[in-house]
Amino acid sequence: MVAIESKDSLYVENLLPESEDFFKGLEAYALENKVPIIDKIAIAYLIQLFKIKKAKNILEIGTAIAYSSIRLCEEVGAKVTTIERNELMQEQAEKNINLRGLEDRITMVKGDALVLHDEVVKQAPYDVVFIDGAKSQSRKFFELYEPYFADDVLIITDNVLFKGMVSDPSIIQKSKDLRQLARKIDKYNQWIMNHPNYSTSIMPFGDGIAMTIRK
Ligand SMILES: C[S@@+](CC[C@H](N)C(=O)[O-])C[C@H]1O[C@@H](n2cnc3c(N)ncnc32)[C@H](O)[C@@H]1O
C-alpha cells in the first residue's frame, strides 16, 4: 500500500498550514467534481524542492483547474507554461488564473500535449517539467519535450505508484482498463529508472513521485 494511506501521511497532512480560502475552494471543487489534483503533501514537497532549485521556468503537462499551476507560480515564483486539452478544465483554469491576476505569469496552452505547440517551444528551455497528464502517456510526453529541457532540468512525474496498483495489481478487482494502466505505469517506471542519460528516484508518498535529473 502506498504511504498516502498510512497514519504518518495523515499526521504530516495535518501538520501542513491550512490552505487559504481560495485554495480550499479549488480543493472542494476538485473533490466534488472528481477532478484529480495533486495531493497536499506532494504539492508541499514540490514547492520546497523547486524553491531549493530556484526554478524559474516550469512546463506542466495537465493543468486541470490550475491548482498546481497557481500554487507553483505563486509559491515558487516561477513562470508556468501549462497544457490542457479538456475544454471544461480550460475554462475553470482560465477563471482561476484570472482570479489570481496571474495571466502574465501562467501561459495556458489549450490543446493536446501529445502535439507540440509553438507557444511551448517559444517559452523553452524549462528548468522544471511536471508530467501530470494521461498516466499512460508519460513516456511520450517525456520524449516529446526532451529537446526543450534545460541542461539542469528536473523532471517530476506524478502518480507513478497509482494508489498501490502498480506494485500490487492484484488489488484491482474488476477493471481490465485499470490493470492495463497499472502495467503501463510500471513500464514507464522501469524505462525511466534504467534510462542511460537520466537518473531517477521514486518517492513513495503522495501517489508516488518520480524525480529525474540528467546523469
Ligand atoms: C491529474 S490532472 C492535472 C492536475 C493538475 N496538475 C493539478 O495538480 O492541479 C490531469 C489533467 O491532464 C489533462 N490531460 C491528460 N492528457 C492530456 C493531454 N494529452 N494533453 C493535454 N491535457 C491532458 C486532463 O484533461 C486533466 O485535466
mmCIF file of N, CA and C in Angstrom, residues 1 40 62 70 82 103 106 120 133 175 182 203 215:
data_model
loop_
_atom_site.group_PDB
_atom_site.id
_atom_site.type_symbol
_atom_site.label_atom_id
_atom_site.label_comp_id
_atom_site.label_asym_id
_atom_site.label_seq_id
_atom_site.Cartn_x
_atom_site.Cartn_y
_atom_site.Cartn_z
ATOM 1 N N MET A 1 0.833 -1.215 0.000
ATOM 2 C CA MET A 1 0.000 0.000 0.000
ATOM 3 C C MET A 1 0.861 1.257 0.000
ATOM 4 N N LYS A 40 -1.999 17.146 -1.099
ATOM 5 C CA LYS A 40 -1.411 18.265 -0.350
ATOM 6 C C LYS A 40 0.048 18.023 0.045
ATOM 7 N N GLY A 62 -0.854 18.906 -18.168
ATOM 8 C CA GLY A 62 -2.057 18.598 -17.387
ATOM 9 C C GLY A 62 -2.356 19.701 -16.383
ATOM 10 N N ILE A 70 -1.110 27.391 -10.227
ATOM 11 C CA ILE A 70 -1.182 28.627 -9.439
ATOM 12 C C ILE A 70 -0.283 28.531 -8.208
ATOM 13 N N THR A 82 1.521 25.730 -19.119
ATOM 14 C CA THR A 82 0.776 24.531 -18.749
ATOM 15 C C THR A 82 -0.173 24.149 -19.880
ATOM 16 N N GLU A 103 -2.326 36.129 -15.248
ATOM 17 C CA GLU A 103 -2.346 35.958 -16.709
ATOM 18 C C GLU A 103 -0.963 36.149 -17.328
ATOM 19 N N ILE A 106 1.336 32.816 -15.962
ATOM 20 C CA ILE A 106 0.939 31.442 -16.337
ATOM 21 C C ILE A 106 0.385 31.488 -17.758
ATOM 22 N N VAL A 120 4.793 26.498 -26.537
ATOM 23 C CA VAL A 120 5.637 25.691 -25.636
ATOM 24 C C VAL A 120 7.103 25.815 -26.066
ATOM 25 N N GLY A 133 -0.173 14.536 -16.981
ATOM 26 C CA GLY A 133 -1.284 14.353 -17.923
ATOM 27 C C GLY A 133 -1.784 12.919 -17.855
ATOM 28 N N SER A 175 -11.573 -4.049 -13.078
ATOM 29 C CA SER A 175 -11.337 -3.262 -14.280
ATOM 30 C C SER A 175 -10.090 -3.678 -15.063
ATOM 31 N N ALA A 182 -2.084 0.275 -14.944
ATOM 32 C CA ALA A 182 -1.053 -0.026 -13.933
ATOM 33 C C ALA A 182 0.178 -0.641 -14.617
ATOM 34 N N MET A 203 9.774 8.619 -5.075
ATOM 35 C CA MET A 203 9.433 8.911 -3.690
ATOM 36 C C MET A 203 8.065 8.298 -3.391
ATOM 37 N N LYS A 215 22.150 12.558 -15.945
ATOM 38 C CA LYS A 215 23.304 11.928 -15.271
ATOM 39 C C LYS A 215 24.518 12.830 -15.391
#
